[in-house]
mmCIF file of C-alpha atoms and ligand atoms in Angstrom:
data_model
loop_
_atom_site.group_PDB
_atom_site.id
_atom_site.type_symbol
_atom_site.label_atom_id
_atom_site.label_comp_id
_atom_site.label_asym_id
_atom_site.label_seq_id
_atom_site.Cartn_x
_atom_site.Cartn_y
_atom_site.Cartn_z
ATOM 1 C CA MET A 1 13.579 13.191 4.979
ATOM 2 C CA ASP A 2 11.236 15.145 7.309
ATOM 3 C CA ARG A 3 8.238 13.342 8.780
ATOM 4 C CA GLU A 4 5.975 14.707 6.408
ATOM 5 C CA SER A 5 7.556 13.355 3.105
ATOM 6 C CA GLU A 6 7.895 9.732 4.479
ATOM 7 C CA LEU A 7 6.451 7.463 1.637
ATOM 8 C CA PHE A 8 5.131 5.429 4.348
ATOM 9 C CA GLN A 9 3.526 7.583 6.902
ATOM 10 C CA CYS A 10 3.246 7.498 10.559
ATOM 11 C CA GLY A 11 -0.173 7.135 12.062
ATOM 12 C CA HIS A 12 -1.050 3.499 10.591
ATOM 13 C CA ARG A 13 -2.335 0.939 13.186
ATOM 14 C CA ALA A 14 -0.036 -1.574 13.606
ATOM 15 C CA CYS A 15 1.211 -2.886 16.972
ATOM 16 C CA GLY A 16 3.899 -0.518 18.719
ATOM 17 C CA GLY A 17 7.030 -2.045 17.785
ATOM 18 C CA CYS A 18 5.890 -3.555 14.861
ATOM 19 C CA GLY A 19 8.933 -4.797 12.800
ATOM 20 C CA PRO A 20 6.863 -5.344 9.489
ATOM 21 C CA ALA A 21 5.591 -1.479 10.091
ATOM 22 C CA LEU A 22 9.422 -0.340 10.249
ATOM 23 C CA ALA A 23 10.388 -2.595 7.342
ATOM 24 C CA ALA A 24 7.738 -0.688 5.171
ATOM 25 C CA LYS A 25 8.989 2.675 5.877
ATOM 26 C CA LEU A 26 12.668 1.360 4.734
ATOM 27 C CA ILE A 27 11.294 -0.251 1.498
ATOM 28 C CA LEU A 28 9.836 2.548 0.496
ATOM 29 C CA LYS A 29 12.981 4.590 1.122
ATOM 30 C CA GLY A 30 14.708 1.991 -1.412
ATOM 31 C CA THR A 31 12.005 2.126 -3.844
ATOM 32 C CA GLY A 32 11.619 5.889 -3.926
ATOM 33 C CA PRO A 33 8.356 7.446 -5.118
ATOM 34 C CA ASN A 34 8.219 6.340 -8.652
ATOM 35 C CA THR A 35 6.628 2.834 -7.278
ATOM 36 C CA ILE A 36 3.534 0.667 -7.482
ATOM 37 C CA VAL A 37 2.916 -1.460 -4.303
ATOM 38 C CA VAL A 38 1.015 -4.722 -4.399
ATOM 39 C CA ALA A 39 -0.006 -5.940 -1.254
ATOM 40 C CA SER A 40 -1.618 -9.466 -0.323
ATOM 41 C CA THR A 41 -3.957 -9.671 2.671
ATOM 42 C CA GLY A 42 -2.070 -10.147 6.086
ATOM 43 C CA CYS A 43 -1.177 -7.639 9.067
ATOM 44 C CA MET A 44 0.657 -4.822 6.846
ATOM 45 C CA GLU A 45 -2.513 -4.437 4.670
ATOM 46 C CA VAL A 46 -4.751 -4.297 7.510
ATOM 47 C CA PHE A 47 -2.982 -1.806 9.967
ATOM 48 C CA SER A 48 -2.161 0.589 6.724
ATOM 49 C CA THR A 49 -4.934 0.669 4.938
ATOM 50 C CA PRO A 50 -8.180 0.872 7.156
ATOM 51 C CA TYR A 51 -10.605 2.654 4.795
ATOM 52 C CA PRO A 52 -10.767 5.585 4.122
ATOM 53 C CA GLU A 53 -7.279 6.325 5.566
ATOM 54 C CA THR A 54 -3.866 4.729 4.148
ATOM 55 C CA ALA A 55 -0.372 5.278 5.243
ATOM 56 C CA TRP A 56 1.054 4.978 1.670
ATOM 57 C CA GLY A 57 2.193 7.789 -0.240
ATOM 58 C CA VAL A 58 2.582 5.482 -3.619
ATOM 59 C CA PRO A 59 -0.020 3.961 -5.560
ATOM 60 C CA TRP A 60 -1.089 0.832 -3.610
ATOM 61 C CA ILE A 61 -3.463 -1.875 -4.915
ATOM 62 C CA HIS A 62 -4.848 -4.812 -2.501
ATOM 63 C CA SER A 63 -4.654 -8.177 -4.204
ATOM 64 C CA LEU A 64 -6.225 -11.445 -2.511
ATOM 65 C CA PHE A 65 -3.932 -13.503 0.048
ATOM 66 C CA GLU A 66 -2.550 -15.720 -3.113
ATOM 67 C CA ASN A 67 -2.010 -13.398 -5.812
ATOM 68 C CA ALA A 68 -0.113 -10.588 -5.671
ATOM 69 C CA ALA A 69 2.374 -11.879 -8.020
ATOM 70 C CA ALA A 70 -0.133 -12.582 -10.634
ATOM 71 C CA VAL A 71 -1.691 -8.909 -10.051
ATOM 72 C CA ALA A 72 2.292 -7.343 -10.396
ATOM 73 C CA SER A 73 2.488 -9.256 -13.779
ATOM 74 C CA GLY A 74 -0.436 -7.550 -14.933
ATOM 75 C CA ILE A 75 0.510 -4.257 -13.644
ATOM 76 C CA GLU A 76 3.946 -4.723 -15.270
ATOM 77 C CA SER A 77 2.758 -5.752 -18.654
ATOM 78 C CA SER A 78 0.156 -3.107 -18.872
ATOM 79 C CA LEU A 79 3.178 -0.293 -17.931
ATOM 80 C CA LYS A 80 5.570 -1.804 -20.642
ATOM 81 C CA LYS A 81 2.884 -1.612 -23.444
ATOM 82 C CA GLN A 82 2.165 2.020 -22.195
ATOM 83 C CA GLY A 83 5.900 2.846 -21.976
ATOM 84 C CA ARG A 84 5.635 3.415 -18.466
ATOM 85 C CA ASP A 85 8.466 2.964 -16.118
ATOM 86 C CA GLU A 86 7.240 2.689 -12.483
ATOM 87 C CA HIS A 87 8.838 0.056 -10.370
ATOM 88 C CA VAL A 88 6.153 -2.526 -9.294
ATOM 89 C CA VAL A 89 6.883 -4.050 -6.227
ATOM 90 C CA CYS A 90 5.123 -6.883 -4.296
ATOM 91 C CA ILE A 91 5.252 -6.294 -0.326
ATOM 92 C CA CYS A 92 3.655 -9.606 1.313
ATOM 93 C CA GLY A 93 3.870 -11.721 4.554
ATOM 94 C CA ASP A 94 5.652 -15.111 4.477
ATOM 95 C CA GLY A 95 2.419 -17.157 4.797
ATOM 96 C CA ALA A 96 1.565 -15.304 1.480
ATOM 97 C CA THR A 97 5.010 -15.966 -0.020
ATOM 98 C CA PHE A 98 5.946 -19.249 1.333
ATOM 99 C CA ASP A 99 2.939 -21.110 1.494
ATOM 100 C CA ILE A 100 -0.503 -19.925 -0.412
ATOM 101 C CA GLY A 101 1.375 -17.352 -3.256
ATOM 102 C CA VAL A 102 4.203 -19.728 -4.204
ATOM 103 C CA LEU A 103 2.186 -20.628 -7.434
ATOM 104 C CA CYS A 104 2.041 -17.185 -8.381
ATOM 105 C CA ILE A 105 5.261 -16.206 -7.486
ATOM 106 C CA SER A 106 6.666 -19.260 -9.454
ATOM 107 C CA GLY A 107 4.789 -18.324 -12.414
ATOM 108 C CA ALA A 108 5.726 -14.478 -12.804
ATOM 109 C CA PHE A 109 9.321 -15.511 -12.144
ATOM 110 C CA GLU A 110 9.331 -18.068 -14.851
ATOM 111 C CA ARG A 111 7.602 -15.758 -17.242
ATOM 112 C CA GLY A 112 10.492 -13.204 -16.466
ATOM 113 C CA HIS A 113 8.302 -10.376 -15.219
ATOM 114 C CA ASP A 114 9.852 -6.960 -14.383
ATOM 115 C CA ILE A 115 9.050 -6.992 -10.907
ATOM 116 C CA THR A 116 10.521 -6.834 -7.457
ATOM 117 C CA TYR A 117 8.791 -9.272 -4.628
ATOM 118 C CA ILE A 118 9.540 -8.504 -1.241
ATOM 119 C CA CYS A 119 8.436 -10.452 1.642
ATOM 120 C CA TYR A 120 8.214 -9.281 5.165
ATOM 121 C CA ASP A 121 9.314 -12.379 7.185
ATOM 122 C CA ASN A 122 7.426 -12.143 10.714
ATOM 123 C CA GLU A 123 7.400 -16.059 10.355
ATOM 124 C CA ALA A 124 3.804 -16.883 11.152
ATOM 125 C CA TYR A 125 0.554 -15.914 9.743
ATOM 126 C CA MET A 126 -0.181 -13.139 12.188
ATOM 127 C CA ASN A 127 -2.977 -11.345 10.939
ATOM 128 C CA THR A 128 -5.261 -14.103 11.816
ATOM 129 C CA GLY A 129 -4.028 -15.286 15.090
ATOM 130 C CA ILE A 130 -0.332 -16.783 14.920
ATOM 131 C CA GLN A 131 -0.660 -19.758 12.647
ATOM 132 C CA ARG A 132 2.614 -21.617 11.369
ATOM 133 C CA SER A 133 3.757 -20.921 7.793
ATOM 134 C CA GLY A 134 6.437 -22.527 5.729
ATOM 135 C CA ALA A 135 8.754 -19.425 7.280
ATOM 136 C CA THR A 136 7.941 -20.370 10.908
ATOM 137 C CA PRO A 137 11.244 -21.508 12.719
ATOM 138 C CA TYR A 138 11.721 -24.956 14.130
ATOM 139 C CA ASP A 139 10.559 -25.246 17.730
ATOM 140 C CA ALA A 140 8.655 -21.962 17.697
ATOM 141 C CA ASN A 141 5.296 -22.245 19.529
ATOM 142 C CA THR A 142 2.229 -21.290 17.410
ATOM 143 C CA THR A 143 -1.652 -21.847 17.833
ATOM 144 C CA THR A 144 -1.202 -24.416 14.992
ATOM 145 C CA SER A 145 2.220 -26.084 16.102
ATOM 146 C CA PRO A 146 1.318 -25.537 19.822
ATOM 147 C CA ALA A 147 4.120 -26.425 22.312
ATOM 148 C CA GLY A 148 3.052 -28.567 25.412
ATOM 149 C CA LYS A 149 3.527 -32.148 26.783
ATOM 150 C CA CYS A 150 3.256 -33.987 23.487
ATOM 151 C CA SER A 151 5.197 -31.218 21.236
ATOM 152 C CA THR A 152 7.928 -28.862 21.459
ATOM 153 C CA GLY A 153 6.295 -26.706 19.053
ATOM 154 C CA ASN A 154 7.018 -26.648 14.871
ATOM 155 C CA LYS A 155 8.673 -29.554 13.648
ATOM 156 C CA ARG A 156 9.666 -28.232 10.364
ATOM 157 C CA PRO A 157 12.309 -26.367 9.202
ATOM 158 C CA LYS A 158 12.053 -23.091 7.607
ATOM 159 C CA LYS A 159 11.622 -23.192 3.797
ATOM 160 C CA ASP A 160 14.335 -22.014 1.765
ATOM 161 C CA MET A 161 12.494 -19.413 -0.619
ATOM 162 C CA PRO A 162 15.552 -17.565 -1.786
ATOM 163 C CA ALA A 163 17.171 -20.878 -3.010
ATOM 164 C CA ILE A 164 13.741 -21.765 -4.838
ATOM 165 C CA LEU A 165 13.431 -18.396 -6.378
ATOM 166 C CA ALA A 166 17.493 -18.224 -7.487
ATOM 167 C CA ALA A 167 16.546 -21.558 -8.776
ATOM 168 C CA HIS A 168 13.812 -19.683 -11.248
ATOM 169 C CA GLY A 169 16.702 -17.878 -12.324
ATOM 170 C CA ALA A 170 16.356 -14.673 -10.819
ATOM 171 C CA SER A 171 19.051 -12.258 -11.209
ATOM 172 C CA TYR A 172 18.769 -10.633 -7.606
ATOM 173 C CA VAL A 173 17.684 -12.386 -4.629
ATOM 174 C CA ALA A 174 18.752 -11.122 -1.461
ATOM 175 C CA THR A 175 17.822 -11.580 2.477
ATOM 176 C CA ALA A 176 17.738 -8.452 4.758
ATOM 177 C CA SER A 177 16.493 -7.301 8.442
ATOM 178 C CA MET A 178 14.835 -4.133 9.225
ATOM 179 C CA ALA A 179 17.336 -4.093 11.983
ATOM 180 C CA TYR A 180 20.296 -3.161 9.629
ATOM 181 C CA PRO A 181 18.052 -0.232 8.036
ATOM 182 C CA ASN A 182 21.120 1.031 5.519
ATOM 183 C CA ASP A 183 21.714 -2.991 4.185
ATOM 184 C CA LEU A 184 17.995 -3.092 3.618
ATOM 185 C CA ILE A 185 17.579 0.284 1.721
ATOM 186 C CA ARG A 186 20.701 -0.462 -0.465
ATOM 187 C CA LYS A 187 19.228 -4.014 -1.360
ATOM 188 C CA VAL A 188 15.878 -2.822 -2.321
ATOM 189 C CA GLN A 189 17.523 0.042 -4.558
ATOM 190 C CA ARG A 190 19.632 -2.744 -6.242
ATOM 191 C CA ALA A 191 16.600 -5.002 -6.574
ATOM 192 C CA VAL A 192 14.195 -2.312 -8.106
ATOM 193 C CA ASN A 193 17.011 -1.135 -10.528
ATOM 194 C CA THR A 194 17.998 -4.603 -11.736
ATOM 195 C CA PRO A 195 15.849 -5.902 -14.753
ATOM 196 C CA GLY A 196 13.519 -8.927 -14.343
ATOM 197 C CA PRO A 197 12.304 -10.890 -11.458
ATOM 198 C CA ASN A 198 13.961 -10.200 -7.842
ATOM 199 C CA TYR A 199 13.323 -11.283 -4.545
ATOM 200 C CA ILE A 200 14.243 -9.926 -1.102
ATOM 201 C CA GLN A 201 13.047 -11.369 1.951
ATOM 202 C CA VAL A 202 13.434 -9.116 5.099
ATOM 203 C CA HIS A 203 13.408 -10.516 8.816
ATOM 204 C CA ALA A 204 10.535 -8.169 10.555
ATOM 205 C CA PRO A 205 10.179 -9.547 14.405
ATOM 206 C CA CYS A 206 6.752 -9.476 15.403
ATOM 207 C CA CYS A 207 6.726 -8.452 19.217
ATOM 208 C CA THR A 208 2.714 -9.625 19.264
ATOM 209 C CA GLY A 209 3.429 -13.135 17.584
ATOM 210 C CA TRP A 210 6.776 -13.607 18.934
ATOM 211 C CA GLY A 211 6.328 -12.446 22.507
ATOM 212 C CA PHE A 212 8.440 -9.664 23.389
ATOM 213 C CA ASP A 213 8.595 -6.094 24.141
ATOM 214 C CA GLY A 214 7.809 -3.549 21.395
ATOM 215 C CA SER A 215 10.870 -1.873 22.607
ATOM 216 C CA GLN A 216 13.114 -4.495 21.934
ATOM 217 C CA THR A 217 12.286 -5.348 18.138
ATOM 218 C CA MET A 218 15.860 -3.928 16.702
ATOM 219 C CA LYS A 219 17.573 -5.672 19.520
ATOM 220 C CA ILE A 220 15.806 -9.070 18.704
ATOM 221 C CA GLY A 221 16.214 -8.579 14.843
ATOM 222 C CA ARG A 222 19.882 -7.973 15.350
ATOM 223 C CA LEU A 223 20.024 -10.879 17.826
ATOM 224 C CA ALA A 224 19.117 -13.288 15.158
ATOM 225 C CA VAL A 225 21.689 -12.128 12.843
ATOM 226 C CA GLU A 226 24.581 -12.141 15.684
ATOM 227 C CA THR A 227 23.405 -15.914 16.502
ATOM 228 C CA GLY A 228 23.354 -17.125 13.020
ATOM 229 C CA LEU A 229 19.844 -18.029 12.959
ATOM 230 C CA TRP A 230 19.537 -15.343 10.037
ATOM 231 C CA VAL A 231 21.865 -15.086 7.468
ATOM 232 C CA ASN A 232 21.628 -11.561 5.539
ATOM 233 C CA PHE A 233 23.256 -12.343 1.826
ATOM 234 C CA GLU A 234 22.884 -11.111 -1.721
ATOM 235 C CA MET A 235 22.658 -14.147 -4.516
ATOM 236 C CA ILE A 236 23.655 -12.950 -7.862
ATOM 237 C CA ASP A 237 22.691 -14.645 -10.585
ATOM 238 C CA GLY A 238 22.234 -17.662 -8.227
ATOM 239 C CA GLU A 239 25.487 -17.189 -6.445
ATOM 240 C CA VAL A 240 25.874 -16.398 -2.758
ATOM 241 C CA GLU A 241 27.739 -12.821 -2.297
ATOM 242 C CA HIS A 242 28.141 -9.858 0.378
ATOM 243 C CA VAL A 243 27.389 -12.113 3.264
ATOM 244 C CA ARG A 244 27.128 -10.108 6.475
ATOM 245 C CA LYS A 245 30.057 -11.503 8.898
ATOM 246 C CA VAL A 246 29.421 -12.190 12.357
ATOM 247 C CA ALA A 247 32.417 -11.816 14.714
ATOM 248 C CA ASN A 248 32.298 -13.858 18.018
ATOM 249 C CA ARG A 249 28.791 -15.640 17.320
ATOM 250 C CA LYS A 250 26.467 -15.380 20.103
ATOM 251 C CA PRO A 251 24.604 -18.622 21.514
ATOM 252 C CA VAL A 252 21.198 -19.091 20.094
ATOM 253 C CA GLU A 253 20.150 -19.344 24.053
ATOM 254 C CA GLU A 254 20.554 -15.254 23.812
ATOM 255 C CA TYR A 255 17.861 -14.914 20.931
ATOM 256 C CA LEU A 256 15.757 -17.425 22.159
ATOM 257 C CA GLU A 257 14.979 -16.766 25.640
ATOM 258 C CA VAL A 258 13.691 -13.690 25.064
ATOM 259 C CA GLN A 259 10.767 -14.493 23.302
ATOM 260 C CA LYS A 260 7.569 -16.166 24.571
ATOM 261 C CA ARG A 261 7.441 -18.504 21.622
ATOM 262 C CA PHE A 262 10.473 -20.064 22.834
ATOM 263 C CA ARG A 263 9.732 -20.127 26.374
ATOM 264 C CA HIS A 264 8.743 -23.908 26.610
ATOM 265 C CA LEU A 265 12.344 -24.426 25.981
ATOM 266 C CA PHE A 266 13.397 -23.079 29.412
ATOM 267 C CA ARG A 267 10.225 -23.416 31.449
ATOM 268 C CA PRO A 268 9.705 -25.872 33.489
ATOM 269 C CA LYS A 269 12.975 -27.141 32.894
ATOM 270 C CA LYS A 270 15.785 -26.162 30.264
ATOM 271 C CA ASN A 271 15.332 -28.370 27.340
ATOM 272 C CA GLU A 272 19.091 -28.825 26.298
ATOM 273 C CA GLU A 273 18.655 -31.258 23.496
ATOM 274 C CA GLU A 274 16.146 -29.251 21.863
ATOM 275 C CA ILE A 275 18.372 -26.021 22.360
ATOM 276 C CA ALA A 276 21.343 -28.006 20.996
ATOM 277 C CA LYS A 277 19.390 -28.694 17.488
ATOM 278 C CA ILE A 278 18.693 -25.137 17.201
ATOM 279 C CA GLN A 279 22.129 -24.598 17.722
ATOM 280 C CA ALA A 280 23.140 -26.605 15.270
ATOM 281 C CA ILE A 281 20.763 -25.025 12.631
ATOM 282 C CA ALA A 282 22.849 -21.698 13.183
ATOM 283 C CA ASP A 283 26.007 -23.673 13.172
ATOM 284 C CA HIS A 284 24.908 -25.133 9.838
ATOM 285 C CA ASN A 285 24.157 -21.714 8.472
ATOM 286 C CA ALA A 286 27.282 -20.240 9.311
ATOM 287 C CA GLY A 287 29.042 -22.997 7.909
ATOM 288 C CA ALA A 288 26.882 -22.767 4.505
ATOM 289 C CA PHE A 289 27.502 -19.082 3.834
ATOM 290 C CA ALA A 290 30.775 -18.536 5.552
ATOM 291 C CA VAL A 291 29.606 -16.202 8.294
ATOM 292 C CA ASP A 292 31.934 -16.256 10.847
ATOM 293 C CA ARG A 293 34.617 -13.625 10.760
ATOM 294 C CA ASN A 294 37.917 -14.788 12.037
HETATM 295 C C1 LIG B 301 -7.821 -17.626 0.132
HETATM 296 C C2 LIG B 301 -7.536 -17.075 1.626
HETATM 297 N N1 LIG B 301 -7.372 -18.135 2.665
HETATM 298 C C3 LIG B 301 -7.066 -17.234 3.835
HETATM 299 C C4 LIG B 301 -7.414 -15.996 4.277
HETATM 300 C C5 LIG B 301 -7.483 -15.465 5.866
HETATM 301 N N2 LIG B 301 -6.032 -14.922 5.914
HETATM 302 C C6 LIG B 301 -6.002 -13.447 5.767
HETATM 303 S S1 LIG B 301 -4.670 -12.768 6.427
HETATM 304 C C7 LIG B 301 -3.965 -14.334 6.616
HETATM 305 C C8 LIG B 301 -2.532 -14.423 6.771
HETATM 306 C C9 LIG B 301 -1.535 -13.759 6.316
HETATM 307 O O1 LIG B 301 -0.280 -14.139 6.656
HETATM 308 P P1 LIG B 301 1.158 -13.637 6.286
HETATM 309 O O2 LIG B 301 0.856 -13.445 4.781
HETATM 310 O O3 LIG B 301 2.309 -14.229 7.176
HETATM 311 O O4 LIG B 301 1.450 -12.110 6.849
HETATM 312 P P2 LIG B 301 0.931 -11.536 8.382
HETATM 313 O O5 LIG B 301 -0.592 -11.593 8.786
HETATM 314 O O6 LIG B 301 2.049 -12.364 9.294
HETATM 315 O O7 LIG B 301 1.578 -10.139 8.208
HETATM 316 C C10 LIG B 301 -4.861 -15.134 6.380
HETATM 317 C C11 LIG B 301 -4.816 -16.866 6.406
HETATM 318 C C12 LIG B 301 -7.528 -15.204 3.037
HETATM 319 N N3 LIG B 301 -7.900 -13.835 3.032
HETATM 320 N N4 LIG B 301 -7.863 -15.947 1.854
HETATM 321 S S1 LIG B 302 0.524 -8.687 15.265
HETATM 322 FE FE1 LIG B 302 3.027 -8.616 14.812
HETATM 323 S S2 LIG B 302 2.901 -8.055 12.461
HETATM 324 FE FE2 LIG B 302 0.779 -7.592 13.020
HETATM 325 S S3 LIG B 302 1.029 -5.515 13.278
HETATM 326 FE FE3 LIG B 302 1.311 -6.626 15.469
HETATM 327 S S4 LIG B 302 3.494 -6.617 15.671
HETATM 328 FE FE4 LIG B 302 3.074 -6.245 13.688
#
């Protein structure tokens, strides 16, 4: 595809090296042009649609922070009534998905609307200044889980949204990363061509909120997978399949030490105890999803 025919155009206002911006480009390669995008308020909406400009080459509709899945439900019902076949795709941040929008998502999935819901997971509320969400990883420093004398950052584990939506009976649930573009595109193609409500959660590093240079986005995305802190998998009718295997998993330190949100684990002195807890999360993931390639 040449630059002109990209469905998500360059020239938007994201930070250089923004993981969600790359995710948007890849997602639309997977959906194709016969698509209506429903967005919630968040970074992606703000950087891609400053009136009167838009980066979206497909029909795109704003919804409130909390109700993208309800708006998508209405669009899907109307299209069905009209005998039309556009893919209806929500693209929303983790705050919108894990926290404030979960009620509407649950309703849409329970009613069985033919929609694909994609969460770009940058692991905090970035648009409003890096507040923690239910997707923020353990020990990450955010403005509402500040690391300091009394705390080592976010104390809650990441909410398991794929399992929650699989439990709603979704036929297709997947995790992906913008650092593995072909895998992401293939999963989006599969989701939009699977009837009923489907969910994809895309790991999308945020250089500004996580504190790394924008040239390192792909590297950080890959390190998350290579350490086992992020697992790419598919769930078909609730059963985990097609896990991306990792040969010689890297220690989590390699992922943590290159991000300012974890800097407090290394300075003024290394916090071995907390790093060991994060290593245990990666080891648990590796065991639960059989990640290690022997
Ligand atoms: C009901 C409501 N509460 C709060 C806000 C303010 N708000 C706008 S975007 C946002 C954060 C979005 O976070 P997320 O969904 O993770 O997307 P990101 O900005 O990280 O891309 C918040 C809190 C709002 N628009 N509406
Ligand atoms: S703050 Fe993060 S998510 Fe928002 S535009 Fe910048 S890099 Fe992208």
